[in-house]
XYZ file of N, CA, C and O in Angstrom:
672
model
N 39.688 4.542 123.711
C 40.360 3.514 124.693
C 39.797 2.655 124.995
O 38.917 1.856 125.753
N 40.484 1.452 124.856
C 39.738 -0.125 124.835
C 40.049 -0.320 126.588
O 40.596 -0.162 126.759
N 38.679 -1.004 127.244
C 38.871 -1.170 128.749
C 38.743 -2.677 128.930
O 38.782 -2.948 129.798
N 38.306 -2.950 128.164
C 37.761 -5.165 128.382
C 38.856 -5.677 128.144
O 40.054 -5.244 127.618
N 38.634 -6.974 129.023
C 39.743 -7.752 129.348
C 40.465 -8.716 127.942
O 39.525 -8.404 127.009
N 41.449 -9.265 127.767
C 41.224 -10.099 126.676
C 41.706 -11.601 127.397
O 42.066 -11.599 128.002
N 41.001 -12.408 126.501
C 40.757 -13.623 126.660
C 41.676 -14.392 125.929
O 42.657 -14.098 125.006
N 42.409 -15.363 126.489
C 43.673 -15.856 125.982
C 43.725 -17.173 125.023
O 44.469 -17.739 124.241
N 42.148 -17.089 124.643
C 41.392 -18.432 124.051
C 41.438 -20.065 124.269
O 41.346 -20.636 123.920
N 42.335 -19.792 125.460
C 42.783 -21.037 126.151
C 41.729 -21.408 127.271
O 41.452 -22.307 127.892
N 41.136 -20.477 128.186
C 40.854 -20.707 129.135
C 39.010 -21.369 128.576
O 38.787 -20.898 127.663
N 38.309 -22.063 129.470
C 37.232 -22.785 128.712
C 36.301 -21.894 128.338
O 35.177 -21.906 127.858
N 36.047 -20.465 129.350
C 34.856 -19.638 129.149
C 35.050 -18.555 128.302
O 34.531 -17.828 128.263
N 36.287 -18.693 127.569
C 36.694 -17.595 126.415
C 35.764 -17.642 125.107
O 35.886 -19.057 124.922
N 35.002 -16.763 124.156
C 34.238 -16.943 123.151
C 35.044 -16.257 122.194
O 34.924 -16.703 121.423
N 35.858 -15.243 122.741
C 36.622 -14.550 121.492
C 37.792 -13.775 122.587
O 37.748 -14.007 123.260
N 38.723 -12.627 121.588
C 39.144 -11.799 122.382
C 39.083 -11.155 123.004
O 39.801 -10.906 124.555
N 38.110 -10.489 123.353
C 37.189 -9.665 124.079
C 36.233 -10.222 124.936
O 35.381 -9.438 125.622
N 35.724 -11.117 124.921
C 34.387 -11.859 125.202
C 34.265 -13.270 125.809
O 35.090 -13.613 125.024
N 33.807 -13.044 126.901
C 33.623 -14.467 127.427
C 31.983 -15.248 128.088
O 31.260 -14.177 127.614
N 32.052 -15.773 128.271
C 31.007 -16.677 128.423
C 29.892 -16.085 129.674
O 28.411 -15.794 129.259
N 30.602 -15.812 130.506
C 30.052 -15.068 131.413
C 29.244 -13.736 130.941
O 28.326 -13.431 131.413
N 29.874 -12.801 130.190
C 28.993 -11.626 129.839
C 27.773 -12.186 128.954
O 27.361 -10.983 128.802
N 28.249 -12.733 128.179
C 27.115 -13.420 126.942
C 26.096 -14.174 127.728
O 25.392 -14.456 126.861
N 26.272 -14.539 129.043
C 25.213 -15.082 129.760
C 24.272 -14.506 130.508
O 23.340 -15.196 131.600
N 25.084 -13.708 130.783
C 24.500 -13.121 132.265
C 22.843 -12.553 132.503
O 22.817 -11.797 130.924
N 22.341 -12.358 133.271
C 20.837 -11.850 133.301
C 20.592 -11.593 135.070
O 21.400 -11.972 135.991
N 19.668 -10.679 135.173
C 19.112 -10.155 136.004
C 17.518 -10.527 136.539
O 17.548 -10.350 137.372
N 17.283 -11.942 135.805
C 15.972 -12.673 135.989
C 16.461 -13.415 137.503
O 14.970 -13.699 137.815
N 17.474 -14.230 137.907
C 17.280 -14.519 139.024
C 17.324 -16.113 138.111
O 17.192 -17.296 138.982
N 16.795 -16.560 137.051
C 16.909 -17.615 136.407
C 18.707 -18.039 136.001
O 18.554 -17.415 135.419
N 18.431 -19.482 135.895
C 19.514 -20.467 135.473
C 19.849 -19.875 133.901
O 18.768 -19.883 133.304
N 20.789 -19.284 133.236
C 21.054 -19.237 132.010
C 22.060 -19.739 131.786
O 23.141 -19.301 130.594
N 22.664 -21.446 132.177
C 23.812 -21.678 131.678
C 23.402 -22.610 130.168
O 22.412 -23.451 130.233
N 24.116 -22.193 129.080
C 23.910 -22.800 127.684
C 24.397 -24.494 127.976
O 25.643 -24.326 128.638
N 23.745 -25.436 127.528
C 23.979 -26.875 127.555
C 23.825 -27.395 126.453
O 25.069 -28.397 126.209
N 23.701 -27.080 125.257
C 23.336 -27.228 123.908
C 24.922 -26.758 123.375
O 25.500 -25.866 123.852
N 25.947 -27.534 122.468
C 27.196 -27.159 122.038
C 27.034 -26.309 121.036
O 27.627 -25.651 120.897
N 25.988 -26.029 120.238
C 25.945 -25.409 119.271
C 25.511 -23.712 119.422
O 26.005 -22.943 119.078
N 25.099 -23.674 120.779
C 24.460 -22.338 121.339
C 26.247 -21.902 121.281
O 26.607 -20.629 120.834
N 27.084 -22.449 122.129
C 28.487 -21.730 122.505
C 28.986 -21.262 120.958
O 29.589 -20.479 120.943
N 29.239 -22.916 120.133
C 29.408 -22.242 118.814
C 28.709 -20.619 118.303
O 29.571 -20.088 117.515
N 27.478 -20.865 117.937
C 26.642 -19.677 117.854
C 27.014 -18.541 118.532
O 27.401 -17.134 117.640
N 27.651 -18.393 119.826
C 27.953 -17.275 120.601
C 29.064 -16.879 120.019
O 29.488 -15.700 119.892
N 30.039 -17.825 119.609
C 31.786 -17.598 118.926
C 31.428 -16.734 117.734
O 32.022 -15.812 117.339
N 30.166 -17.003 116.812
C 29.853 -16.363 115.477
C 29.979 -15.133 116.065
O 30.033 -14.686 114.717
N 29.082 -15.096 116.855
C 28.483 -13.722 116.887
C 29.332 -12.554 117.407
O 29.629 -11.990 117.033
N 30.076 -13.437 118.114
C 31.349 -12.289 118.907
C 32.098 -12.314 117.479
O 32.953 -10.785 117.272
N 32.741 -12.824 116.963
C 33.411 -13.148 115.955
C 33.196 -11.982 114.822
O 33.830 -11.111 114.414
N 31.870 -12.345 113.988
C 31.353 -11.435 113.277
C 30.601 -10.302 113.642
O 30.262 -9.169 112.747
N 30.236 -10.029 114.581
C 29.422 -8.606 115.246
C 30.345 -8.028 116.177
O 30.771 -6.900 115.650
N 30.243 -8.580 117.362
C 30.882 -7.617 118.154
C 32.478 -7.597 118.042
O 32.771 -6.352 118.169
N 33.583 -8.118 118.217
C 35.000 -7.833 117.901
C 34.802 -7.062 116.661
O 35.544 -5.816 117.035
N 33.835 -6.815 115.438
C 34.659 -5.596 114.379
C 33.972 -4.421 114.858
O 34.494 -3.837 114.961
N 32.549 -4.421 115.842
C 32.348 -3.112 116.020
C 33.367 -2.588 117.408
O 33.412 -1.566 117.230
N 33.803 -3.782 118.150
C 34.621 -3.199 118.886
C 36.206 -2.588 118.659
O 36.577 -1.563 118.761
N 36.438 -3.411 117.702
C 37.818 -2.899 116.819
C 37.731 -1.473 116.097
O 38.501 -0.313 116.303
N 36.217 -1.549 115.611
C 35.920 -0.268 114.438
C 36.025 0.950 115.767
O 36.594 1.928 115.268
N 35.349 0.730 116.588
C 34.770 1.819 117.540
C 35.828 2.131 118.525
O 35.823 3.130 119.556
N 36.632 1.315 118.806
C 37.749 1.323 119.885
C 37.256 1.949 121.463
O 38.039 2.115 121.784
N 36.199 1.209 121.760
C 35.935 1.144 123.023
C 34.699 -0.057 123.390
O 35.029 -1.090 122.302
N 34.894 0.255 124.925
C 34.134 -1.287 125.114
C 32.553 -1.659 124.788
O 32.179 -0.653 124.600
N 32.070 -2.319 124.620
C 31.161 -2.727 124.505
C 30.199 -3.482 125.248
O 30.692 -4.536 126.102
N 29.125 -2.987 125.484
C 28.561 -3.117 126.729
C 27.395 -4.252 126.322
O 26.298 -3.731 125.922
N 27.419 -5.722 126.765
C 26.252 -6.480 126.130
C 24.997 -6.411 127.511
O 25.657 -6.523 128.467
N 24.077 -6.421 126.876
C 22.768 -6.511 127.665
C 21.807 -7.538 127.615
O 21.635 -8.265 128.902
N 22.253 -8.370 126.845
C 21.353 -9.913 126.393
C 22.292 -10.110 125.493
O 22.286 -9.702 124.384
N 22.696 -11.657 125.414
C 23.137 -12.357 124.615
C 21.604 -13.561 124.825
O 21.092 -13.488 124.145
N 22.680 -14.730 125.120
C 22.243 -16.157 125.294
C 21.068 -16.105 126.433
O 21.235 -14.986 127.542
N 19.864 -16.713 125.813
C 18.952 -16.767 126.903
C 17.867 -17.942 127.022
O 17.761 -18.770 125.870
N 18.302 -18.963 128.013
C 17.966 -19.889 128.110
C 16.208 -19.808 128.056
O 15.616 -18.932 128.375
N 15.650 -20.991 127.611
C 13.815 -20.670 127.425
C 13.451 -20.300 128.709
O 12.831 -19.350 128.558
N 14.046 -20.416 129.766
C 13.093 -19.926 130.813
C 13.385 -18.560 131.440
O 12.929 -17.592 131.596
N 14.885 -17.942 131.055
C 15.329 -16.617 130.862
C 14.681 -16.412 129.637
O 13.965 -14.535 130.018
N 14.363 -16.686 128.702
C 13.523 -16.183 127.437
C 12.004 -15.599 127.668
O 11.613 -14.464 127.800
N 11.779 -16.873 128.482
C 10.175 -16.665 129.020
C 10.034 -15.673 130.211
O 9.027 -14.490 129.845
N 11.034 -15.412 130.930
C 11.137 -14.478 132.112
C 10.913 -13.161 131.456
O 10.373 -12.038 132.111
N 11.713 -12.722 129.858
C 11.820 -11.275 129.791
C 10.826 -10.928 128.839
O 10.572 -9.791 128.123
N 10.064 -11.880 128.494
C 8.686 -11.752 127.481
C 9.511 -11.722 126.263
O 9.035 -11.501 125.251
N 10.530 -12.695 125.735
C 11.339 -13.024 124.660
C 10.229 -13.523 123.235
O 9.439 -13.988 123.925
N 10.381 -13.321 122.331
C 9.661 -14.434 120.997
C 10.012 -15.847 121.749
O 11.212 -16.365 122.057
N 9.095 -16.587 121.215
C 8.982 -17.742 121.520
C 10.423 -18.423 120.389
O 10.948 -19.767 120.033
N 10.616 -17.720 118.953
C 11.340 -18.531 118.387
C 13.182 -17.297 118.531
O 13.214 -16.620 117.387
N 13.131 -16.660 120.087
C 14.241 -15.565 119.512
C 15.443 -16.124 119.180
O 15.751 -17.615 119.492
N 15.991 -15.371 118.267
C 17.592 -16.108 118.654
C 18.689 -16.218 119.235
O 19.755 -16.545 119.975
N 18.197 -15.323 120.641
C 18.703 -15.074 121.752
C 19.006 -16.813 122.316
O 19.995 -16.939 123.038
N 17.602 -17.390 122.078
C 17.816 -18.608 122.902
C 18.697 -19.866 122.053
O 18.945 -20.789 122.777
N 19.154 -19.632 120.950
C 20.069 -20.119 120.023
C 21.240 -19.669 120.360
O 22.541 -20.417 119.407
N 21.340 -18.219 120.733
C 22.911 -17.775 120.998
C 23.507 -17.258 119.732
O 24.645 -16.962 119.719
N 22.247 -16.833 119.036
C 22.503 -16.159 117.509
C 22.274 -14.508 117.703
O 22.712 -13.900 116.722
N 21.955 -14.135 118.816
C 21.589 -12.699 118.809
C 22.464 -11.906 120.075
O 22.653 -12.644 120.961
N 22.327 -10.778 119.854
C 23.205 -9.963 121.220
C 22.045 -8.560 120.924
O 22.118 -7.781 119.991
N 21.997 -8.014 122.259
C 21.723 -6.788 122.348
C 22.938 -6.115 123.031
O 23.325 -6.657 124.218
N 23.225 -4.694 122.737
C 24.361 -4.351 123.075
C 24.473 -2.703 123.112
O 23.837 -1.864 121.786
N 25.189 -2.287 123.766
C 25.751 -0.460 122.969
C 27.317 -0.227 122.968
O 28.137 -1.196 123.480
N 27.895 0.582 122.717
C 29.643 0.908 122.277
C 29.293 2.095 123.358
O 28.738 2.908 123.509
N 30.030 2.095 124.551
C 30.258 3.032 124.968
C 31.002 4.338 124.440
O 31.977 4.154 123.681
N 30.395 5.701 124.540
C 30.867 6.694 124.242
C 30.104 7.003 123.071
O 30.442 8.065 121.783
N 29.615 6.121 122.525
C 28.938 6.218 120.796
C 27.287 6.204 120.845
O 26.694 5.478 122.035
N 26.342 6.910 120.071
C 25.041 6.548 120.063
C 24.315 5.463 119.185
O 25.294 4.443 118.804
N 23.495 4.511 119.862
C 23.033 3.478 119.311
C 22.513 3.902 118.001
O 22.720 2.462 116.886
N 22.039 4.671 117.569
C 21.843 5.043 116.179
C 23.310 4.719 115.134
O 23.432 4.622 113.962
N 24.326 5.387 115.670
C 25.677 5.494 115.087
C 26.385 4.570 114.759
O 26.353 3.363 113.743
N 25.924 3.498 116.045
C 26.580 2.273 115.794
C 25.799 1.200 114.567
O 26.321 0.847 114.156
N 24.071 1.116 115.226
C 23.387 0.539 113.784
C 23.915 0.915 112.300
O 23.929 0.107 111.926
N 24.023 1.873 112.400
C 24.324 2.410 111.131
C 25.332 2.090 110.415
O 25.928 1.418 109.365
N 26.621 2.034 111.084
C 27.837 1.404 110.662
C 27.793 0.165 110.840
O 28.247 -0.447 109.700
N 27.170 -0.667 111.681
C 26.742 -2.620 111.367
C 26.391 -2.299 110.025
O 26.620 -3.309 108.939
N 24.963 -1.587 109.679
C 24.371 -1.625 108.247
C 25.337 -1.705 107.411
O 25.218 -2.560 106.444
N 26.106 -0.740 107.251
C 27.193 -0.520 105.837
C 28.528 -1.076 106.019
O 28.891 -1.182 105.123
N 28.477 -2.057 107.328
C 30.139 -2.422 106.989
C 30.106 -3.980 107.025
O 30.879 -4.902 106.773
N 28.841 -4.619 108.098
C 29.275 -6.146 108.508
C 28.115 -7.179 107.651
O 26.632 -6.280 107.326
N 28.125 -8.281 107.912
C 27.407 -9.232 107.377
C 26.610 -9.413 108.521
O 27.037 -9.851 109.484
N 24.843 -9.612 108.478
C 24.225 -10.059 109.524
C 23.003 -10.685 109.298
O 22.572 -10.589 107.854
N 22.407 -11.422 109.936
C 21.310 -11.402 109.910
C 19.762 -10.752 110.271
O 18.962 -10.449 109.316
N 19.788 -10.257 111.218
C 19.432 -9.082 111.361
C 19.621 -8.166 112.426
O 20.491 -8.169 113.235
N 19.374 -6.802 111.615
C 19.627 -5.448 113.233
C 18.749 -4.421 113.054
O 17.730 -4.371 112.072
N 18.467 -4.326 114.308
C 17.264 -4.005 114.857
C 18.016 -2.588 115.876
O 18.560 -2.879 117.201
N 17.633 -1.372 115.629
C 17.383 -0.353 116.397
C 16.410 -0.462 117.652
O 15.629 -0.077 117.030
N 16.977 -0.886 118.445
C 15.736 -1.075 119.398
C 15.305 -0.155 120.652
O 16.401 -0.034 121.196
N 13.910 -0.079 120.913
C 13.252 0.650 121.969
C 14.406 2.087 122.441
O 14.626 2.726 122.908
N 14.747 3.036 120.784
C 15.051 4.192 120.539
C 13.617 4.993 120.221
O 12.853 4.906 120.215
N 14.225 6.446 121.463
C 13.585 7.337 121.657
C 14.025 8.498 120.283
O 15.054 9.047 120.767
N 13.160 9.408 119.722
C 13.972 10.155 119.045
C 13.716 11.011 119.968
O 13.557 11.473 120.721
N 15.163 12.182 119.680
C 15.219 13.147 120.409
C 16.421 12.681 121.694
O 16.156 13.377 122.816
N 16.689 11.307 121.708
C 17.433 10.782 123.034
C 18.181 9.881 122.612
O 17.900 8.458 122.439
N 19.548 10.437 122.180
C 20.430 9.832 121.327
C 21.198 8.428 122.419
O 21.483 7.455 121.491
N 20.739 8.315 123.367
C 21.529 7.640 124.150
C 20.397 6.292 124.908
O 20.315 5.782 125.538
N 19.113 6.590 124.038
C 18.142 5.807 124.241
C 18.227 4.170 123.769
O 18.694 4.548 122.425
N 17.912 3.412 124.068
C 17.654 2.095 123.713
C 18.926 1.395 123.104
O 20.120 1.536 124.047
N 18.830 0.101 122.575
C 20.199 -0.480 122.421
C 20.053 -1.147 120.693
O 19.201 -0.820 120.501
N 21.374 -1.918 120.098
C 21.971 -2.397 119.140
C 20.654 -3.865 118.968
O 21.471 -4.857 120.217
N 20.261 -4.493 118.437
C 19.858 -5.989 118.497
C 20.580 -6.205 116.981
O 19.954 -5.990 116.248
N 21.707 -7.282 117.166
C 21.899 -8.059 116.334
C 22.144 -9.269 116.234
O 22.895 -9.713 117.120
N 22.140 -9.800 114.994
C 21.872 -11.387 115.096
C 23.131 -11.542 114.345
O 23.107 -10.988 112.875
N 23.522 -13.083 113.792
C 23.960 -13.748 113.314
C 23.760 -15.303 113.072
O 23.949 -15.923 113.827
N 23.584 -15.523 111.658
C 23.179 -17.151 111.611
C 23.749 -17.529 109.972
O 24.584 -17.120 109.486
N 23.319 -19.077 110.077
C 23.939 -19.812 109.139
C 23.832 -19.244 107.526
O 24.043 -19.598 106.597
N 22.022 -18.201 107.524
C 21.324 -18.069 106.569
C 21.143 -16.702 106.918
O 19.962 -16.099 106.898
N 22.224 -15.634 106.898
C 21.710 -14.422 107.163
C 21.319 -13.653 106.039
O 21.018 -13.577 104.706
N 20.049 -12.772 106.586
C 19.056 -11.665 105.723
C 19.460 -10.823 105.333
O 19.490 -10.493 104.603
N 20.285 -10.149 106.022
C 20.269 -8.886 105.885
C 19.076 -8.146 106.619
O 19.037 -6.855 105.817
N 18.221 -8.134 107.381
C 17.078 -7.565 107.519
C 17.348 -6.244 108.463
O 18.253 -6.525 109.542
N 16.838 -5.232 108.334
C 17.393 -3.756 109.070
C 15.966 -3.286 109.600
O 15.262 -2.984 108.804
N 15.727 -2.676 111.085
C 14.502 -2.465 111.230
C 15.027 -1.860 112.358
O 16.109 -1.772 113.362
N 14.006 -0.588 112.610
C 13.495 -0.247 113.751
C 12.314 0.117 114.591
O 11.413 -0.012 114.038
N 12.846 -0.095 116.133
C 11.554 -0.371 117.006
C 11.588 0.597 117.787
O 12.581 0.686 118.618
N 10.795 2.046 117.620
C 10.890 3.198 118.995
C 10.130 2.535 120.022
O 9.379 1.623 119.887
N 10.616 3.104 121.354
C 10.467 2.953 122.220
C 8.683 3.261 122.673
O 8.443 3.929 121.960
N 7.710 2.219 123.188
C 6.083 2.558 123.309
C 5.855 1.991 122.396
O 4.104 1.904 122.147
N 6.437 1.451 120.843
C 5.476 0.891 120.160
C 5.779 -0.740 119.926
O 7.131 -0.968 120.703
N 5.303 -1.319 119.176
C 4.673 -2.312 118.752
C 4.980 -2.786 117.327
O 5.685 -4.061 116.863
N 5.829 -1.648 116.748
C 5.651 -1.909 115.410
C 7.523 -1.808 114.828
O 8.139 -0.570 115.216
N 7.402 -2.463 113.792
C 9.062 -2.625 113.620
C 8.967 -2.044 112.150
O 8.544 -2.707 111.585
N 10.049 -1.086 112.088
C 10.119 -0.288 110.750
C 11.158 -0.517 109.973
O 12.265 -0.937 110.649
N 10.982 -1.042 108.528
C 12.077 -0.878 107.653
C 12.686 -0.067 107.940
O 12.971 1.238 107.880
N 14.621 -0.153 107.949
C 15.552 0.632 108.108
C 15.940 1.051 109.298
O 15.345 0.655 110.647
N 17.113 1.927 109.280
C 17.447 2.522 110.720
C 17.132 3.906 110.608
O 17.376 4.502 109.601
N 16.197 4.187 111.622
C 15.871 5.509 111.466
C 16.020 6.617 113.108
O 15.953 6.100 113.764
N 15.658 7.495 112.530
C 15.928 8.676 113.694
C 14.201 8.988 114.196
O 14.513 9.358 115.334
N 13.576 8.961 113.258
C 12.312 9.574 113.954
C 11.135 8.231 113.394
O 11.762 8.089 111.553
N 9.717 8.150 113.769
C 8.756 7.013 113.051
C 8.347 7.902 112.049
O 8.040 9.000 111.501
N 8.177 7.032 110.955
C 7.457 7.426 109.738
C 5.902 8.343 109.961
O 5.372 7.820 110.897
N 5.986 9.380 108.996
C 5.024 10.111 109.011
C 3.525 9.313 108.447
O 3.990 8.564 107.514
N 2.332 9.048 109.323
C 1.529 8.517 108.440
C 0.700 9.527 107.728
O 1.000 10.547 107.734
N 0.475 8.913 106.246
C 0.119 9.532 105.553
C -1.730 9.464 105.199
O -2.461 8.771 105.776
N -2.218 10.904 105.028
C -3.671 10.820 105.134
C -4.121 11.113 103.504
O -3.666 11.917 102.625
N -5.288 10.042 103.333
C -5.639 10.466 101.840
C -6.880 10.774 102.010
O -7.821 11.224 103.022
């Protein structure tokens, strides 16, 4: 059941049919997060069109955005990478109401074009943990990774458990 609002496409804060600028720039850091560069808004529109809207349509549920655009100050405050795609408006961290992040990440991997897809801060045996990080850019690589909570290692693929270390 869809519960998110609909943008009419004419309001200045509309990014796509179901997403507005406010929800893609909200932060709890207390630091200003207003995008000033025109390319950031354009990039957020592409992320919404190519990632968020297809996910919402397929799962027919609200998409809860945790982080999309991050100003340089916000990115620094949250410990983001210096070259974070969030700072260019090319990435979004989110969950889908009523679905596990693993399920959502697998669907994106199999059905959408993207630059980078990460099942992030996931805990084995805790299907509601973590979030999906997905980016879209002008040169999409199709990179697929999993980063388990408490680890700094990014593993190739969408995994339910960390790979076992082999002993020689």
